[in-house]
Amino acid sequence: MAGAHVVVVGGGFAGLTAAQALARRGVAVTLIDRRNHHLFQPLLYQVATATLSPAQIAAPIRKVLSRRRSAEVLMGEVTGFDLAGRRVLLSDGECGYDYLVVAAGATHSYFGHDEWAPFAPGLKSLEDAVTIRRRLLLAFERAERAADQGKQQAELTFVIVGGGPTGVELAGAMVEIARNTIPADFRSIDTTTARVILVEAGDRLLGAFPEELSARAKRDLEDLGVEVWLHKRVTQIDEAGVTVGHGADQQRLETHSVVWAAGVAASPIGKALGAPLDKSGRVMVGPDLSIPGHPEVFVLGDMAHVPDGAGGQVPGVAPAAMQMGRFVADVIVRETRGKRAATARPAFAYHNKGNLATIGRARAVAAFPRFNMAGFTAWALWALIHVAFLITFRQKLMVMVDWLWSYVFFERGARLITGEQDGPHGTTPSPQAARRARSGESMSSTPTS
């Protein structure tokens, strides 16, 4: 199919990788996203905890693709698809395609309790990160002016729901802020008395990691001062706090600072493709990552349910998304150049290069196919790998400088309270929560895959 036009929905890891690989080989590609930037999501928690600024982990998509003349970028809201007519439907128009790559990422899942969203923001976008940072810093400000000890303690209680990598990283960073970064900044409160509580329904943290690394992460967090609650399920979140457990086992935590890191669901745009979905809304794709009946339509990243060949599925992590992007680009290039028919496509094979999670200062865990590691070595490796994957040289340099400064001086240079403060307790719901409240999630791309 000479002169084929490829439309990519989503400027995250999978979508941007596919667009770059196609444009590099001269294929006409249009990338559509409702935001103008690619987000390096693994470092999003560092914006939420005031270590980095938003511009250090995001890059304009137009700039990333500016040197590829066959690449076009459209900032727009995707509302659906006409698969028969090969058109992507936008809120203000449409875009035709020969091949379609859908990589719109994931959003938060509150397991049927979307009413919790205004009180417990998740962490999927820059807006979410700035919201969490604002709430975190405002809590200390309110505690400084609290009239009695009970109100002060409520302000100095922080709850993270979910013991995956995001929850673990947030908990470690939050307790380090309270214990190491800001104690000298306040006069009426002792920030070292702040409680950071990590609540996990399962029997261990970091369920995707080996058990010995899960145990090490729990030990390290507790050494830092985090309270780790395992086998505990959140049953209520409201303006005044969090309820954990049922009946005689029920506990109430008075707090105004809750972060949701317990679950994700694929972008609802997947429903518009008409393909089978799993219970998390991921699209059930074939071995070549295309959907049934439409070999010209591919679904990648967090939106795709891809079996891993061992009874599980390919994890929703950046390396897997990037591998999918490169794989689909190769398939399309071969077919547009007449080297292979759609019926002879290879199957996608995920190559697990390991998992890493940072816990705190000089503390991390790393699981690789042949060995595991923890401590300072894992932390240094985590830092090097994450710097290497940042998009621009300026970002790499600035992040390294900020990390070095933070390591030496225990300082976090992005402690700015910005944004509107007109909601409950001086906070506003995240953009995702606001959209839910207005009538459901819009079908648009998110920068997570």
Short mmCIF file of C-alpha atoms in Angstrom, two decimals:
data_model
loop_
_atom_site.label_atom_id
_atom_site.label_comp_id
_atom_site.label_asym_id
_atom_site.label_seq_id
_atom_site.Cartn_x
_atom_site.Cartn_y
_atom_site.Cartn_z
CA MET A 1 0.00 0.00 0.00
CA ALA A 2 2.21 2.76 -1.29
CA GLY A 3 1.72 6.16 0.26
CA ALA A 4 -0.26 4.80 3.23
CA HIS A 5 -1.40 7.24 5.91
CA VAL A 6 -1.20 6.14 9.54
CA VAL A 7 -3.16 7.84 12.33
CA VAL A 8 -1.89 7.39 15.88
CA VAL A 9 -4.23 8.27 18.76
CA GLY A 10 -2.27 9.05 21.92
CA GLY A 11 1.12 10.68 22.49
CA GLY A 12 2.31 8.46 25.33
CA PHE A 13 5.12 5.91 25.21
CA ALA A 14 3.43 3.51 22.77
CA GLY A 15 1.91 6.12 20.46
CA LEU A 16 4.93 8.39 20.28
CA THR A 17 7.32 5.48 19.77
CA ALA A 18 5.19 4.19 16.89
CA ALA A 19 4.92 7.66 15.32
CA GLN A 20 8.67 8.25 15.58
CA ALA A 21 9.52 4.86 14.07
CA LEU A 22 7.10 5.38 11.18
CA ALA A 23 8.16 8.96 10.44
CA ARG A 24 11.81 8.00 10.58
CA ARG A 25 11.17 5.66 7.65
CA GLY A 26 9.16 8.19 5.66
CA VAL A 27 5.65 6.90 6.36
CA ALA A 28 2.99 9.63 6.54
CA VAL A 29 1.75 9.68 10.12
CA THR A 30 -0.69 11.91 12.01
CA LEU A 31 -0.50 11.83 15.80
CA ILE A 32 -3.61 13.03 17.66
CA ASP A 33 -3.69 13.86 21.36
CA ARG A 34 -5.86 16.14 23.44
CA ARG A 35 -2.73 17.48 25.16
CA ASN A 36 0.23 19.04 23.41
CA HIS A 37 2.88 17.18 25.39
CA HIS A 38 4.38 13.76 25.90
CA LEU A 39 4.60 12.93 29.60
CA PHE A 40 7.34 10.83 31.19
CA GLN A 41 4.93 9.26 33.63
CA PRO A 42 7.41 7.22 35.74
CA LEU A 43 8.65 10.50 37.25
CA LEU A 44 5.22 12.02 37.74
CA TYR A 45 5.33 11.29 41.45
CA GLN A 46 8.40 13.55 41.73
CA VAL A 47 6.32 16.48 40.51
CA ALA A 48 3.62 15.53 43.02
CA THR A 49 6.22 15.55 45.82
CA ALA A 50 7.96 18.79 44.78
CA THR A 51 11.28 17.36 43.59
CA LEU A 52 10.82 18.21 39.91
CA SER A 53 8.84 20.78 37.95
CA PRO A 54 6.31 19.77 35.26
CA ALA A 55 8.48 20.96 32.34
CA GLN A 56 11.26 18.62 33.43
CA ILE A 57 9.24 15.49 32.68
CA ALA A 58 7.14 16.63 29.71
CA ALA A 59 8.02 17.67 26.17
CA PRO A 60 5.88 19.26 23.42
CA ILE A 61 4.91 16.55 20.93
CA ARG A 62 5.34 18.95 18.02
CA LYS A 63 8.92 19.61 19.07
CA VAL A 64 9.69 15.90 19.41
CA LEU A 65 8.46 15.23 15.85
CA SER A 66 9.46 18.56 14.29
CA ARG A 67 12.37 17.15 12.29
CA ARG A 68 10.28 14.40 10.70
CA ARG A 69 8.62 16.00 7.68
CA SER A 70 6.24 13.07 7.17
CA ALA A 71 4.82 13.52 10.68
CA GLU A 72 1.85 15.73 11.51
CA VAL A 73 0.54 16.54 14.99
CA LEU A 74 -3.08 17.43 15.75
CA MET A 75 -4.28 18.56 19.16
CA GLY A 76 -7.85 17.34 19.36
CA GLU A 77 -10.48 15.35 21.21
CA VAL A 78 -11.29 11.92 19.78
CA THR A 79 -14.97 11.05 20.10
CA GLY A 80 -15.16 7.77 18.20
CA PHE A 81 -14.25 5.78 15.09
CA ASP A 82 -15.84 4.85 11.77
CA LEU A 83 -13.98 1.61 11.11
CA ALA A 84 -15.87 0.84 7.92
CA GLY A 85 -15.05 4.25 6.48
CA ARG A 86 -11.57 4.31 8.07
CA ARG A 87 -12.09 7.62 9.84
CA VAL A 88 -11.19 8.91 13.28
CA LEU A 89 -14.00 11.11 14.58
CA LEU A 90 -13.01 14.27 16.43
CA SER A 91 -15.06 16.77 18.41
CA ASP A 92 -14.42 19.28 15.64
CA GLY A 93 -13.89 17.16 12.54
CA GLU A 94 -12.49 13.87 11.34
CA CYS A 95 -9.30 12.32 10.03
CA GLY A 96 -9.01 9.51 7.49
CA TYR A 97 -6.48 6.69 7.72
CA ASP A 98 -5.15 3.58 6.03
CA TYR A 99 -3.80 2.20 9.32
CA LEU A 100 -4.96 3.19 12.79
CA VAL A 101 -2.93 2.87 16.01
CA VAL A 102 -4.89 3.50 19.22
CA ALA A 103 -2.76 4.06 22.31
CA ALA A 104 -4.90 6.30 24.51
CA GLY A 105 -3.59 4.97 27.81
CA ALA A 106 -5.44 4.50 31.07
CA THR A 107 -7.25 6.45 33.73
CA HIS A 108 -8.00 5.92 37.43
CA SER A 109 -10.32 3.16 38.57
CA TYR A 110 -12.11 3.61 41.90
CA PHE A 111 -13.76 0.19 41.63
CA GLY A 112 -17.26 1.59 41.36
CA HIS A 113 -16.74 4.43 43.85
CA ASP A 114 -16.19 7.41 41.58
CA GLU A 115 -17.63 9.62 44.32
CA TRP A 116 -14.27 9.22 46.08
CA ALA A 117 -12.40 10.95 43.26
CA PRO A 118 -12.72 14.57 44.53
CA PHE A 119 -11.20 13.55 47.88
CA ALA A 120 -8.54 11.12 46.63
CA PRO A 121 -6.95 12.21 43.35
CA GLY A 122 -5.00 9.69 41.32
CA LEU A 123 -1.74 10.32 39.49
CA LYS A 124 -1.96 10.09 35.71
CA SER A 125 -1.34 13.62 34.42
CA LEU A 126 0.55 16.80 35.19
CA GLU A 127 -2.69 18.32 36.44
CA ASP A 128 -3.05 15.44 38.90
CA ALA A 129 0.54 15.88 40.08
CA VAL A 130 0.12 19.61 40.68
CA THR A 131 -3.16 18.93 42.52
CA ILE A 132 -1.48 16.41 44.83
CA ARG A 133 1.49 18.73 45.41
CA ARG A 134 -0.88 21.57 46.28
CA ARG A 135 -2.83 19.43 48.75
CA LEU A 136 0.34 18.09 50.34
CA LEU A 137 1.87 21.51 50.91
CA LEU A 138 -1.41 23.13 51.96
CA ALA A 139 -1.83 20.48 54.64
CA PHE A 140 1.34 21.67 56.38
CA GLU A 141 0.22 25.29 56.03
CA ARG A 142 -3.15 24.52 57.63
CA ALA A 143 -1.47 22.53 60.40
CA GLU A 144 0.72 25.56 61.19
CA ARG A 145 -2.44 27.57 61.91
CA ALA A 146 -4.58 24.82 63.46
CA ALA A 147 -6.33 25.87 66.66
CA ASP A 148 -6.09 22.54 68.49
CA GLN A 149 -3.99 19.39 68.42
CA GLY A 150 -6.75 17.22 66.94
CA LYS A 151 -7.09 19.40 63.86
CA GLN A 152 -3.34 19.67 63.60
CA GLN A 153 -2.92 15.89 63.64
CA ALA A 154 -5.63 15.47 60.99
CA GLU A 155 -3.73 17.87 58.73
CA LEU A 156 -0.49 15.99 59.36
CA THR A 157 -1.97 12.62 58.38
CA PHE A 158 -1.40 11.51 54.79
CA VAL A 159 -2.93 8.35 53.34
CA ILE A 160 -1.90 6.62 50.11
CA VAL A 161 -4.25 3.89 48.89
CA GLY A 162 -2.49 1.18 46.89
CA GLY A 163 0.84 -0.56 47.39
CA GLY A 164 2.07 -0.72 43.80
CA PRO A 165 5.08 1.24 42.51
CA THR A 166 3.21 4.58 42.51
CA GLY A 167 1.99 4.14 46.07
CA VAL A 168 5.38 3.02 47.35
CA GLU A 169 7.22 5.87 45.64
CA LEU A 170 4.74 8.49 46.86
CA ALA A 171 4.84 7.22 50.44
CA GLY A 172 8.64 7.26 50.59
CA ALA A 173 8.84 10.75 49.09
CA MET A 174 6.13 12.18 51.37
CA VAL A 175 7.71 10.94 54.57
CA GLU A 176 11.10 12.28 53.50
CA ILE A 177 9.58 15.72 52.95
CA ALA A 178 8.12 15.70 56.47
CA ARG A 179 11.20 14.26 58.19
CA ASN A 180 14.10 15.75 56.23
CA THR A 181 13.09 18.64 53.97
CA ILE A 182 10.81 21.04 55.84
CA PRO A 183 11.20 20.65 59.65
CA ALA A 184 13.12 23.94 59.92
CA ASP A 185 10.59 25.85 57.80
CA PHE A 186 7.75 25.86 60.35
CA ARG A 187 7.48 27.41 63.81
CA SER A 188 4.27 26.07 65.36
CA ILE A 189 4.36 22.43 64.26
CA ASP A 190 6.83 19.56 64.30
CA THR A 191 6.56 18.15 60.78
CA THR A 192 8.50 15.04 61.80
CA THR A 193 5.37 13.88 63.67
CA ALA A 194 3.42 13.61 60.40
CA ARG A 195 1.89 10.21 59.71
CA VAL A 196 2.24 8.74 56.24
CA ILE A 197 0.07 5.63 55.94
CA LEU A 198 0.23 3.26 52.96
CA VAL A 199 -2.87 1.06 52.71
CA GLU A 200 -2.75 -2.11 50.61
CA ALA A 201 -5.56 -4.68 50.30
CA GLY A 202 -3.19 -7.50 49.36
CA ASP A 203 -0.70 -9.42 51.46
CA ARG A 204 2.37 -7.56 50.21
CA LEU A 205 3.61 -4.44 48.45
CA LEU A 206 4.80 -4.38 44.83
CA GLY A 207 2.87 -7.45 43.77
CA ALA A 208 4.65 -7.68 40.41
CA PHE A 209 8.04 -8.01 42.13
CA PRO A 210 9.56 -11.12 43.78
CA GLU A 211 8.49 -11.65 47.38
CA GLU A 212 11.92 -10.88 48.83
CA LEU A 213 11.91 -7.46 47.16
CA SER A 214 8.37 -6.79 48.39
CA ALA A 215 9.55 -7.55 51.92
CA ARG A 216 12.59 -5.31 51.43
CA ALA A 217 10.41 -2.44 50.21
CA LYS A 218 8.15 -2.77 53.26
CA ARG A 219 11.15 -2.82 55.58
CA ASP A 220 12.71 0.24 53.94
CA LEU A 221 9.47 2.21 54.05
CA GLU A 222 8.99 1.43 57.73
CA ASP A 223 12.60 2.44 58.42
CA LEU A 224 11.80 5.80 56.82
CA GLY A 225 8.75 6.21 59.04
CA VAL A 226 5.88 5.06 56.79
CA GLU A 227 3.09 3.03 58.38
CA VAL A 228 2.40 0.10 56.04
CA TRP A 229 -1.06 -1.45 56.44
CA LEU A 230 -1.43 -4.76 54.58
CA HIS A 231 -4.65 -6.82 54.24
CA LYS A 232 -6.60 -3.57 54.66
CA ARG A 233 -9.32 -2.47 52.27
CA VAL A 234 -10.61 1.10 52.06
CA THR A 235 -14.40 1.18 52.45
CA GLN A 236 -15.10 4.91 52.50
CA ILE A 237 -13.40 8.16 51.51
CA ASP A 238 -15.04 11.48 52.19
CA GLU A 239 -14.25 15.10 52.94
CA ALA A 240 -13.23 14.33 56.52
CA GLY A 241 -11.13 11.21 56.08
CA VAL A 242 -10.81 7.52 55.23
CA THR A 243 -12.50 4.42 56.62
CA VAL A 244 -10.53 1.18 56.43
CA GLY A 245 -12.03 -2.26 57.02
CA HIS A 246 -15.46 -3.49 58.14
CA GLY A 247 -17.19 -4.17 61.43
CA ALA A 248 -14.95 -4.76 64.45
CA ASP A 249 -11.89 -4.35 62.24
CA GLN A 250 -12.99 -0.93 61.04
CA GLN A 251 -10.66 2.04 61.56
CA ARG A 252 -11.28 5.69 60.84
CA LEU A 253 -8.49 8.06 59.80
CA GLU A 254 -9.22 11.76 60.04
CA THR A 255 -7.33 13.35 57.17
CA HIS A 256 -7.74 15.80 54.32
CA SER A 257 -4.84 14.37 52.28
CA VAL A 258 -5.55 11.13 50.43
CA VAL A 259 -3.94 9.90 47.21
CA TRP A 260 -5.42 7.08 45.13
CA ALA A 261 -2.88 4.62 43.69
CA ALA A 262 -4.95 1.45 43.87
CA GLY A 263 -6.26 0.83 40.38
CA VAL A 264 -6.40 1.82 36.75
CA ALA A 265 -8.80 1.23 33.89
CA ALA A 266 -8.13 1.51 30.18
CA SER A 267 -9.32 4.63 28.39
CA PRO A 268 -13.04 4.30 27.58
CA ILE A 269 -12.24 5.07 23.97
CA GLY A 270 -11.61 1.35 23.60
CA LYS A 271 -15.37 0.74 23.70
CA ALA A 272 -15.78 2.72 20.48
CA LEU A 273 -13.70 0.15 18.59
CA GLY A 274 -16.37 -2.51 19.07
CA ALA A 275 -13.80 -5.14 20.04
CA PRO A 276 -14.01 -7.46 23.08
CA LEU A 277 -12.82 -5.92 26.36
CA ASP A 278 -11.48 -7.44 29.56
CA LYS A 279 -12.81 -6.48 33.01
CA SER A 280 -10.50 -3.46 33.15
CA GLY A 281 -11.68 -2.17 29.77
CA ARG A 282 -8.55 -3.25 27.89
CA VAL A 283 -9.07 -4.27 24.29
CA MET A 284 -8.51 -7.97 23.58
CA VAL A 285 -6.07 -7.89 20.67
CA GLY A 286 -4.65 -10.60 18.46
CA PRO A 287 -1.03 -11.80 18.46
CA ASP A 288 -0.15 -8.99 16.02
CA LEU A 289 -1.86 -6.40 18.32
CA SER A 290 -4.69 -5.81 15.82
CA ILE A 291 -8.39 -6.10 16.68
CA PRO A 292 -10.62 -8.90 15.34
CA GLY A 293 -11.87 -8.27 11.82
CA HIS A 294 -9.72 -5.18 11.28
CA PRO A 295 -6.08 -5.98 10.58
CA GLU A 296 -5.48 -2.30 9.84
CA VAL A 297 -6.40 -1.27 13.43
CA PHE A 298 -3.90 -1.80 16.26
CA VAL A 299 -4.29 -1.18 20.00
CA LEU A 300 -1.19 -0.66 22.14
CA GLY A 301 0.04 0.13 25.63
CA ASP A 302 -2.24 0.31 28.68
CA MET A 303 -5.29 -0.07 26.43
CA ALA A 304 -4.30 -3.51 25.14
CA HIS A 305 -4.83 -6.89 26.79
CA VAL A 306 -1.85 -8.85 25.47
CA PRO A 307 -1.16 -12.39 26.77
CA ASP A 308 2.47 -12.90 27.79
CA GLY A 309 2.58 -16.60 26.93
CA ALA A 310 2.88 -17.65 30.58
CA GLY A 311 -0.74 -17.38 31.63
CA GLY A 312 -0.57 -13.69 32.44
CA GLN A 313 -0.55 -10.53 30.38
CA VAL A 314 2.06 -8.02 29.29
CA PRO A 315 2.37 -5.41 32.06
CA GLY A 316 1.33 -1.80 31.59
CA VAL A 317 4.83 -0.37 31.85
CA ALA A 318 6.74 2.02 29.62
CA PRO A 319 9.23 -0.55 28.17
CA ALA A 320 6.35 -2.81 27.09
CA ALA A 321 4.50 0.12 25.49
CA MET A 322 7.60 1.18 23.57
CA GLN A 323 8.21 -2.37 22.36
CA MET A 324 4.64 -2.50 21.08
CA GLY A 325 5.10 0.82 19.28
CA ARG A 326 8.23 -0.37 17.49
CA PHE A 327 6.63 -3.73 16.63
CA VAL A 328 3.55 -2.18 15.00
CA ALA A 329 5.67 0.35 13.12
CA ASP A 330 7.73 -2.52 11.68
CA VAL A 331 4.57 -4.39 10.63
CA ILE A 332 3.13 -1.34 8.89
CA VAL A 333 6.39 -0.45 7.12
CA ARG A 334 6.79 -4.01 5.79
CA GLU A 335 3.24 -4.08 4.48
CA THR A 336 3.35 -0.60 2.92
CA ARG A 337 6.49 -1.65 1.09
CA GLY A 338 4.92 -4.90 -0.10
CA LYS A 339 7.28 -7.19 1.79
CA ARG A 340 4.66 -9.09 3.77
CA ALA A 341 0.89 -9.56 3.68
CA ALA A 342 -1.32 -8.99 6.70
CA THR A 343 -2.02 -12.73 6.88
CA ALA A 344 1.69 -13.47 7.45
CA ARG A 345 2.32 -11.10 10.34
CA PRO A 346 4.60 -12.14 13.20
CA ALA A 347 3.33 -12.28 16.77
CA PHE A 348 4.36 -9.65 19.29
CA ALA A 349 6.79 -10.98 21.90
CA TYR A 350 7.44 -8.97 25.05
CA HIS A 351 11.02 -8.93 26.28
CA ASN A 352 11.02 -8.29 30.02
CA LYS A 353 14.02 -6.13 30.82
CA GLY A 354 13.19 -5.84 34.50
CA ASN A 355 11.19 -3.78 36.98
CA LEU A 356 12.44 -1.00 39.22
CA ALA A 357 10.83 0.98 42.02
CA THR A 358 12.42 3.65 44.16
CA ILE A 359 11.54 3.84 47.85
CA GLY A 360 13.47 6.85 49.09
CA ARG A 361 16.89 8.37 49.38
CA ALA A 362 19.42 5.75 48.20
CA ARG A 363 16.74 3.04 48.52
CA ALA A 364 15.20 1.12 45.64
CA VAL A 365 14.43 -2.41 44.48
CA ALA A 366 15.15 -3.88 41.05
CA ALA A 367 13.98 -7.20 39.62
CA PHE A 368 15.66 -8.50 36.47
CA PRO A 369 15.10 -11.82 34.66
CA ARG A 370 18.29 -13.36 36.11
CA PHE A 371 18.91 -11.48 39.36
CA ASN A 372 17.50 -9.01 41.87
CA MET A 373 19.06 -6.10 43.73
CA ALA A 374 18.16 -3.54 46.35
CA GLY A 375 19.59 -0.55 48.17
CA PHE A 376 21.91 2.14 46.85
CA THR A 377 22.99 0.19 43.74
CA ALA A 378 19.38 -0.35 42.67
CA TRP A 379 18.63 3.32 43.38
CA ALA A 380 21.58 4.54 41.28
CA LEU A 381 20.58 2.21 38.43
CA TRP A 382 16.98 3.44 38.67
CA ALA A 383 18.18 7.05 38.40
CA LEU A 384 20.45 6.38 35.40
CA ILE A 385 17.77 4.48 33.48
CA HIS A 386 15.12 7.13 34.08
CA VAL A 387 17.43 9.95 33.02
CA ALA A 388 18.33 8.02 29.87
CA PHE A 389 14.67 7.72 28.87
CA LEU A 390 13.87 11.43 29.19
CA ILE A 391 13.17 13.03 25.82
CA THR A 392 15.44 16.09 25.64
CA PHE A 393 19.04 16.70 26.65
CA ARG A 394 17.96 19.74 28.64
CA GLN A 395 15.60 17.59 30.69
CA LYS A 396 18.31 15.03 31.34
CA LEU A 397 20.72 17.72 32.52
CA MET A 398 18.23 19.60 34.70
CA VAL A 399 16.88 16.46 36.33
CA MET A 400 20.37 15.25 37.18
CA VAL A 401 21.25 18.65 38.68
CA ASP A 402 18.06 18.74 40.76
CA TRP A 403 18.54 15.17 41.97
CA LEU A 404 22.14 15.88 42.96
CA TRP A 405 21.10 19.04 44.80
CA SER A 406 18.29 17.20 46.57
CA TYR A 407 20.60 14.34 47.55
CA VAL A 408 23.31 16.59 48.99
CA PHE A 409 21.14 19.25 50.67
CA PHE A 410 17.88 17.33 51.36
CA GLU A 411 16.13 20.09 49.40
CA ARG A 412 13.11 19.97 47.07
CA GLY A 413 13.12 22.99 44.81
CA ALA A 414 9.56 22.86 43.43
CA ARG A 415 7.63 23.49 46.65
CA LEU A 416 5.16 25.88 45.05
CA ILE A 417 1.46 26.03 45.90
CA THR A 418 -0.23 26.89 42.62
CA GLY A 419 -3.69 26.56 41.11
CA GLU A 420 -7.20 27.23 42.35
CA GLN A 421 -7.99 26.56 45.99
CA ASP A 422 -11.76 26.97 46.14
CA GLY A 423 -12.89 23.42 46.87
CA PRO A 424 -13.10 21.37 50.08
CA HIS A 425 -10.21 22.27 52.40
CA GLY A 426 -8.79 24.66 49.84
CA THR A 427 -8.47 22.04 47.13
CA THR A 428 -10.03 21.29 43.78
CA PRO A 429 -10.79 17.91 42.22
CA SER A 430 -8.43 16.59 39.59
CA PRO A 431 -9.38 17.12 35.92
CA GLN A 432 -10.32 13.44 35.65
CA ALA A 433 -12.61 13.70 38.68
CA ALA A 434 -14.21 16.84 37.30
CA ARG A 435 -14.94 15.11 33.99
CA ARG A 436 -16.57 12.17 35.77
CA ALA A 437 -18.77 14.51 37.74
CA ARG A 438 -19.91 16.19 34.54
CA SER A 439 -21.27 12.95 32.98
CA GLY A 440 -18.61 10.43 32.41
CA GLU A 441 -15.17 10.05 30.96
CA SER A 442 -14.64 11.62 27.54
CA MET A 443 -13.17 9.38 24.86
CA SER A 444 -9.87 11.04 24.29
CA SER A 445 -6.22 10.23 24.40
CA THR A 446 -4.19 10.36 27.58
CA PRO A 447 -0.40 10.48 27.75
CA THR A 448 0.14 7.25 29.62
CA SER A 449 0.99 4.77 26.93
#
